[in-house]
PDB file of C-alpha atoms in Angstrom:
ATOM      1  CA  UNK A   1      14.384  32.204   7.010  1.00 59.00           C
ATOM      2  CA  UNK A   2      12.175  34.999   8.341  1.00 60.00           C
ATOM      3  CA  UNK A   3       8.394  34.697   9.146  1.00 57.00           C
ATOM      4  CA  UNK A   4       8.151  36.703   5.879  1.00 57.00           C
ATOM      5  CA  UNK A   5       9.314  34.390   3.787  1.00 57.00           C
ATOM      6  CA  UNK A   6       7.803  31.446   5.091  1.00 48.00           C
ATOM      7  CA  UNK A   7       4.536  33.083   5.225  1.00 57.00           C
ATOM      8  CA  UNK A   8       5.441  33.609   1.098  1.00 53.00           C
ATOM      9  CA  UNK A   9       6.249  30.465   0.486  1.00 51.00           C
ATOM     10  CA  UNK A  10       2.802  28.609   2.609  1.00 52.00           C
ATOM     11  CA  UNK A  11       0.930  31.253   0.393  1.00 58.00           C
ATOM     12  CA  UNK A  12       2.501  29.916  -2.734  1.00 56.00           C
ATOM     13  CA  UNK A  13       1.868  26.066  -1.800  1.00 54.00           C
ATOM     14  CA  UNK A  14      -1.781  26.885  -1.272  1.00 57.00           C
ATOM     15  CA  UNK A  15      -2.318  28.617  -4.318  1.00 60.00           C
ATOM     16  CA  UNK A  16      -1.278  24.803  -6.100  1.00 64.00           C
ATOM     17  CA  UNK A  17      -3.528  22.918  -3.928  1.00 72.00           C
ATOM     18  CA  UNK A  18      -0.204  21.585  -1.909  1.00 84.00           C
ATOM     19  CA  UNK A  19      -2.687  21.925   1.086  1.00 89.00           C
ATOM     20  CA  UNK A  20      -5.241  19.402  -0.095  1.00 94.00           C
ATOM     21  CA  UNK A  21      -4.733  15.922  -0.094  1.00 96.00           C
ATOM     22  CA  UNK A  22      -6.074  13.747  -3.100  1.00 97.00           C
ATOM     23  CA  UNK A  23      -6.577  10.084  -3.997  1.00 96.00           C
ATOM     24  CA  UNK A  24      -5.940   8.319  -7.062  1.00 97.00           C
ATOM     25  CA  UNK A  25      -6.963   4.887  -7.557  1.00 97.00           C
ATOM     26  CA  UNK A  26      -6.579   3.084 -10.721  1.00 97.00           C
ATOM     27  CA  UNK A  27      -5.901  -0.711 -12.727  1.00 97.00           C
ATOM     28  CA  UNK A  28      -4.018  -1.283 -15.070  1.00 96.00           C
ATOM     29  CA  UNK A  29      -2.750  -4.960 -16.583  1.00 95.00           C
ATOM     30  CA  UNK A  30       0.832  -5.951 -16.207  1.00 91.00           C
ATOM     31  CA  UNK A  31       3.397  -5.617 -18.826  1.00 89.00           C
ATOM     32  CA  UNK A  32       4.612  -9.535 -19.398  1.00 86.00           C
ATOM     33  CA  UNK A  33       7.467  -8.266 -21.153  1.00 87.00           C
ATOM     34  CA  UNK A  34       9.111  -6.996 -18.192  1.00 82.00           C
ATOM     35  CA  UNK A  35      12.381  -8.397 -16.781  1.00 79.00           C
ATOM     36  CA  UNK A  36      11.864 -10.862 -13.939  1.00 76.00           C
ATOM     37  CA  UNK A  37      11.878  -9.173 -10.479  1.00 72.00           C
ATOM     38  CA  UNK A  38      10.471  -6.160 -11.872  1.00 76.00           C
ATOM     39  CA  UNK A  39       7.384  -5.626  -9.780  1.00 77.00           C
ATOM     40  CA  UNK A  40      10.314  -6.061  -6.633  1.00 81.00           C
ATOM     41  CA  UNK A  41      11.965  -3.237  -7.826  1.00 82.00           C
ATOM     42  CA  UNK A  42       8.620  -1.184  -8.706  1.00 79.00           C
ATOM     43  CA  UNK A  43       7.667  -1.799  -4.900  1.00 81.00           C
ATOM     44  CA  UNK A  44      11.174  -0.163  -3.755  1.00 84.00           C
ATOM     45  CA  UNK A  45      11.413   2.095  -5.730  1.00 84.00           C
ATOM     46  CA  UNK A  46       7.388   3.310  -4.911  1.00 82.00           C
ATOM     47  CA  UNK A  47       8.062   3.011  -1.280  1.00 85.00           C
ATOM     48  CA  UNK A  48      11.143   5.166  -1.558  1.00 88.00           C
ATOM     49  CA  UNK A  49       9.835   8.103  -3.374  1.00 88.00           C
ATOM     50  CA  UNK A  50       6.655   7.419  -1.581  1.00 89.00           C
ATOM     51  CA  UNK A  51       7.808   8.169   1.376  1.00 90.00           C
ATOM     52  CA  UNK A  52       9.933  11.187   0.232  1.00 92.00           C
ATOM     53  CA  UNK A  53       6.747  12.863  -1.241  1.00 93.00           C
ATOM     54  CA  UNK A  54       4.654  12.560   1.715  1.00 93.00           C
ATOM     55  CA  UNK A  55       2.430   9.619  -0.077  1.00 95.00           C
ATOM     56  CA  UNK A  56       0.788   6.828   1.033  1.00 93.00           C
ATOM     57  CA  UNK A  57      -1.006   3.953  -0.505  1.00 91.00           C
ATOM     58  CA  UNK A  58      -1.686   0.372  -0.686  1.00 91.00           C
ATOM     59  CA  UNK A  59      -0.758  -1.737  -4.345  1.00 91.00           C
ATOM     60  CA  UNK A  60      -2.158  -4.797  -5.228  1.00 92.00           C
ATOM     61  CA  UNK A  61      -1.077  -7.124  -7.806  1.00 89.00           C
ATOM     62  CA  UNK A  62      -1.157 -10.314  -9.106  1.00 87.00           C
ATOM     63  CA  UNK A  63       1.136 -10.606 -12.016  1.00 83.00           C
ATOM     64  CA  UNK A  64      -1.641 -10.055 -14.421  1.00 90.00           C
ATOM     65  CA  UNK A  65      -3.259  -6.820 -12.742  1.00 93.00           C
ATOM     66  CA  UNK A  66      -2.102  -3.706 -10.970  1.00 92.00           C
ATOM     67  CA  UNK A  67      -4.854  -2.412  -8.481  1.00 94.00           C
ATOM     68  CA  UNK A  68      -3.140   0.444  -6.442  1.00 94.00           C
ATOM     69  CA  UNK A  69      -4.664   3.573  -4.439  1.00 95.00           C
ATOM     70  CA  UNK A  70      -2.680   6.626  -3.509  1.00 95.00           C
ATOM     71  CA  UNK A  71      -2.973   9.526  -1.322  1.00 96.00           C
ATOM     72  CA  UNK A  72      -0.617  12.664  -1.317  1.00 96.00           C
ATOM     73  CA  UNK A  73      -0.891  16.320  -2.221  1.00 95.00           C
ATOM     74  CA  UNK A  74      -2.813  17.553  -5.442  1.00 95.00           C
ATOM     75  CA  UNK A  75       0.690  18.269  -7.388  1.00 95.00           C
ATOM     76  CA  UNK A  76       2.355  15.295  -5.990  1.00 95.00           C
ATOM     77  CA  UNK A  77      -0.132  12.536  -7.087  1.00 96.00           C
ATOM     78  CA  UNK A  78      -0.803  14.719 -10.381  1.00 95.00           C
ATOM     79  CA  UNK A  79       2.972  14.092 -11.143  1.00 94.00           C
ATOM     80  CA  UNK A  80       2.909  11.027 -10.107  1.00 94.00           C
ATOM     81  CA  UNK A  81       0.018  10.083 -12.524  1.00 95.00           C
ATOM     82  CA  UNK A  82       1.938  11.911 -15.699  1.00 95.00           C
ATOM     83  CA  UNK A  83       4.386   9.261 -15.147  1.00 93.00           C
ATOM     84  CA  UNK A  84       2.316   6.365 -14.759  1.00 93.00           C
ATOM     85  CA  UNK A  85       0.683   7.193 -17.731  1.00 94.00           C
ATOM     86  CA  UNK A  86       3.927   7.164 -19.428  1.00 93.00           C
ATOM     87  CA  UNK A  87       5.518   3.894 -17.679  1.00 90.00           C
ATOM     88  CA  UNK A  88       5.538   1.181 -20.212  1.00 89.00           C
ATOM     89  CA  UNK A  89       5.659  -1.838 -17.127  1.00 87.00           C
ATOM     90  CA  UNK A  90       1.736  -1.406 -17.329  1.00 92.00           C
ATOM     91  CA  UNK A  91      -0.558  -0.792 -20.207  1.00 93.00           C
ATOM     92  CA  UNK A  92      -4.824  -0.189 -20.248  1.00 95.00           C
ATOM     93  CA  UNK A  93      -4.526   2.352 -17.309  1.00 96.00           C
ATOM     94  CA  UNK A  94      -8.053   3.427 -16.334  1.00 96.00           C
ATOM     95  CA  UNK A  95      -8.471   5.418 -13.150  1.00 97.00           C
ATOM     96  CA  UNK A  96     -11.207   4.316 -10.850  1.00 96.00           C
ATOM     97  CA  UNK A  97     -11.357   7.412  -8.416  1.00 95.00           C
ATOM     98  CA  UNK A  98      -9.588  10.196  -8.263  1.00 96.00           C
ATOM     99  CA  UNK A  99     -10.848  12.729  -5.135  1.00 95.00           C
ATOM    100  CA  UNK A 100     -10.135  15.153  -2.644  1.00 96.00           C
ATOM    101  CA  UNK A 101     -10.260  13.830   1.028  1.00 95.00           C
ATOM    102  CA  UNK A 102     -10.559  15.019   4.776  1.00 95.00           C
ATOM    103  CA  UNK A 103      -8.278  12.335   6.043  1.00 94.00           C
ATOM    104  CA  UNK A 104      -6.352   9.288   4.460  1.00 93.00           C
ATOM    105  CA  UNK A 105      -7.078   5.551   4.351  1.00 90.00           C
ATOM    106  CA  UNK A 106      -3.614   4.451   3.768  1.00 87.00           C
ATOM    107  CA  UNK A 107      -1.623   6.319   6.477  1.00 86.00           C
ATOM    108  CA  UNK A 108       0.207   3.740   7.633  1.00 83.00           C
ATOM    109  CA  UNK A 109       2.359   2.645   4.926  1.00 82.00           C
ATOM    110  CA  UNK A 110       4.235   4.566   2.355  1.00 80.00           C
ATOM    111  CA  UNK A 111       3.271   1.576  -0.173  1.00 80.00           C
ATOM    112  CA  UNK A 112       1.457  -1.497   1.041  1.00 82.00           C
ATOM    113  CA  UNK A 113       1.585  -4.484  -1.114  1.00 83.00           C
ATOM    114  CA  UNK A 114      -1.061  -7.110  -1.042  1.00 84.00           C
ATOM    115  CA  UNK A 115      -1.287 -10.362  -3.204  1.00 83.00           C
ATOM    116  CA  UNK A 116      -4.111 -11.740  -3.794  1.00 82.00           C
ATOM    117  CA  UNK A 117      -2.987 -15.861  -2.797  1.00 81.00           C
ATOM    118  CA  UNK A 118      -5.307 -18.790  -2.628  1.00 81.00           C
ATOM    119  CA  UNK A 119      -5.544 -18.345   1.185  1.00 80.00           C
ATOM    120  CA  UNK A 120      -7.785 -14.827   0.416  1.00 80.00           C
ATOM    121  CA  UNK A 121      -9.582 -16.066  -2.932  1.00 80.00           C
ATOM    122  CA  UNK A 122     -12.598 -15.702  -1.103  1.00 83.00           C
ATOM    123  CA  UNK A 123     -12.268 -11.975  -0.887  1.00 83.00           C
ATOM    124  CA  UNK A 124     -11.932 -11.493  -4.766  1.00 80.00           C
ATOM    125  CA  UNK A 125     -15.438 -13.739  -5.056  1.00 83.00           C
ATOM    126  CA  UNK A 126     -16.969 -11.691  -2.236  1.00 89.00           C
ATOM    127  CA  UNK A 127     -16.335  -8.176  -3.981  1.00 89.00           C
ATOM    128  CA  UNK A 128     -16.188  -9.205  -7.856  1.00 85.00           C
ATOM    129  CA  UNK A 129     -18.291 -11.419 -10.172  1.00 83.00           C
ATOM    130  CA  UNK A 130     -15.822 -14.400  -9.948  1.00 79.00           C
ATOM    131  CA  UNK A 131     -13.073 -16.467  -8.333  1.00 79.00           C
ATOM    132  CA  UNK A 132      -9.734 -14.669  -9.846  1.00 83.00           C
ATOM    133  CA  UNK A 133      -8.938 -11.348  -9.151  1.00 89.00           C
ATOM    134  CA  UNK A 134      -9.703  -8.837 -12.279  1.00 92.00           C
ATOM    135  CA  UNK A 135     -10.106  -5.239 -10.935  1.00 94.00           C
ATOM    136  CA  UNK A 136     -11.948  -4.315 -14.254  1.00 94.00           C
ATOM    137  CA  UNK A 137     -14.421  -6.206 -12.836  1.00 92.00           C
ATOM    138  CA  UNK A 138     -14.820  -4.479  -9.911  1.00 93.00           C
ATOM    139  CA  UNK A 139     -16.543  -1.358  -9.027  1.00 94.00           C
ATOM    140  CA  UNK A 140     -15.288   1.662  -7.366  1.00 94.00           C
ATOM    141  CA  UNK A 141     -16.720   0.564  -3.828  1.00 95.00           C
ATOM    142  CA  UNK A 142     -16.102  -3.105  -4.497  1.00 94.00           C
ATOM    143  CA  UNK A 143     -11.848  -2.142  -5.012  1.00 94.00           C
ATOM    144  CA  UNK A 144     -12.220  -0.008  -1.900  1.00 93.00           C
ATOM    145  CA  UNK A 145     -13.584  -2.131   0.205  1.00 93.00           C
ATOM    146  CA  UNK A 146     -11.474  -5.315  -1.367  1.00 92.00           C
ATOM    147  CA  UNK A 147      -8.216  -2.939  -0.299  1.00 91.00           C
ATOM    148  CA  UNK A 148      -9.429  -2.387   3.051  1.00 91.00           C
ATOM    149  CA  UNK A 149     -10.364  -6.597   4.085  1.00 90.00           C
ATOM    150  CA  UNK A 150      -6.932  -7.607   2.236  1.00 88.00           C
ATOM    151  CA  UNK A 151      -5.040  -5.211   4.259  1.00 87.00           C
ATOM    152  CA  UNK A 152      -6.821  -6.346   7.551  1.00 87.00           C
ATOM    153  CA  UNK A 153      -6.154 -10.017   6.601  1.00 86.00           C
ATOM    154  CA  UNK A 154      -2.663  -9.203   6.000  1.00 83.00           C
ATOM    155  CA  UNK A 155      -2.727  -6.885   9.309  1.00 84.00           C
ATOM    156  CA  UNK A 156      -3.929  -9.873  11.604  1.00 86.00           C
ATOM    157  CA  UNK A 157      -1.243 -12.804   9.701  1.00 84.00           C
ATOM    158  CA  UNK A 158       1.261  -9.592  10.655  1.00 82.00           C
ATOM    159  CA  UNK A 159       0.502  -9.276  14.246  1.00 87.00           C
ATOM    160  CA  UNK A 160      -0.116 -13.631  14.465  1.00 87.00           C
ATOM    161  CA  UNK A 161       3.631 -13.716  13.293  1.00 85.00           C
ATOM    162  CA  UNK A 162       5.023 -11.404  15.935  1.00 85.00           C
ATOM    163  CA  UNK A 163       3.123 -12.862  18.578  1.00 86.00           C
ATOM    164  CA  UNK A 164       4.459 -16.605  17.605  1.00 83.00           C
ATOM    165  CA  UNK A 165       7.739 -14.857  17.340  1.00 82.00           C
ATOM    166  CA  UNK A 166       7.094 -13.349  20.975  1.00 82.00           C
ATOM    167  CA  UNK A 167       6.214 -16.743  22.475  1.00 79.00           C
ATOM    168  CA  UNK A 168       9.284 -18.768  20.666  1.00 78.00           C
ATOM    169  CA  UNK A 169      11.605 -16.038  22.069  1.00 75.00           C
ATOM    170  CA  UNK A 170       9.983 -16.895  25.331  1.00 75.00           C
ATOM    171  CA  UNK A 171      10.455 -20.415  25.272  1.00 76.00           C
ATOM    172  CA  UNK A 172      14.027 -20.089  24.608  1.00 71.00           C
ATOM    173  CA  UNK A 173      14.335 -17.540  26.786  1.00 64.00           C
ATOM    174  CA  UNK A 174      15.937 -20.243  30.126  1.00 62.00           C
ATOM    175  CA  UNK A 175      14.817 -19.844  33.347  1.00 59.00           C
ATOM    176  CA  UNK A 176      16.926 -19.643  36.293  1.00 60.00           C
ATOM    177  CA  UNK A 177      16.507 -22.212  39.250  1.00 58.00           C
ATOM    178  CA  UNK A 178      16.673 -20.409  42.782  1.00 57.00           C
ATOM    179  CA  UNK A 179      18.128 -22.734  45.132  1.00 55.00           C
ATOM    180  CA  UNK A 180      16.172 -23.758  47.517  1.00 51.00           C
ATOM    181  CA  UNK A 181      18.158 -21.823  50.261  1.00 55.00           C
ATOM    182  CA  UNK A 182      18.610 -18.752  48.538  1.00 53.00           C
ATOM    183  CA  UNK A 183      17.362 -15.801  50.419  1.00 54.00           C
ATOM    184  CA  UNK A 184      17.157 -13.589  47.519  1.00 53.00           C
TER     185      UNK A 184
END
């Protein structure tokens, strides 16, 4: 392709705002008549096409509520929410923010998924107005910042796990015995 042509084609992609990155958070409430193992297959499927579109995000969900935030390219996420609007494994979608940005939050994962578990029940009480988890009772700032200390809790149990992991491999790692006349 000549210089040209590419120059055509980054003109074109900035004229649809392919340039700028947006992101769209919303809630919505989980569809109970889905078929078990549905929200495994939502996750796949989300991280797969995520990560083809150049979008990143974190999801949240607790088999009553979806809570997810996404970052991606103006037409990408507007596609993406035409179809959300339309997917029928959710109902009551409300978006919460939807905004250009410098620079993402998510950038690490293509989808994140967080659960909110007894363990972190004291991060739903420290950002809502009770115990459970209900993003509609949430503001905009409270869901951000919720996001943000669920992913660090689940950040620090990650690296815990690999460092426990690191250690066992150590310990069954065995040691060799130098004799005690070995000049090596």
């Amino acid at each position: 392709m000549q210089a040209a042509d590419l120059s055509a084609i980054n003109e074109q992609k900035m004229r649809h705002g392919e340039h700028i990155i947006v992101r769209l958070t919303y809630i919505s409430r989980y569809n109970n008549d889905n078929e078990n193992g549905e929200v495994t297959r939502i996750l796949s499927q989300a991280q797969e096409n995520n990560e083809r579109n150049g979008i990143t995000g974190a999801l949240v969900f607790n088999h009553n509520y979806f809570l997810q935030s996404i970052e991606g390219a103006r037409p990408t996420i507007n596609a993406l929410l035409r179809k959300l609007v339309e997917d029928r494994r959710h109902f009551a979608l409300q978006i919460v923010e939807c905004c250009e940005v410098e620079a993402r939050r998510w950038n690490k994962w293509s989808m994140n998924y967080l659960t909110p578990t007894d363990k972190n029940r004291h991060q739903a009480l420290k950002y809502s107005t009770g115990t459970e988890f209900n993003p509609y009772l949430m503001s905009t700032n409270q869901i951000m910042m919720f996001i943000d200390s669920l992913s660090a809790m689940q950040e620090q149990e990650r690296k815990k796990q690999q460092q426990q992991q690191v250690q066992t491999r150590e310990l069954a790692v065995p040691t060799k015995k130098k004799s005690w006349f070995s000049f090596s």
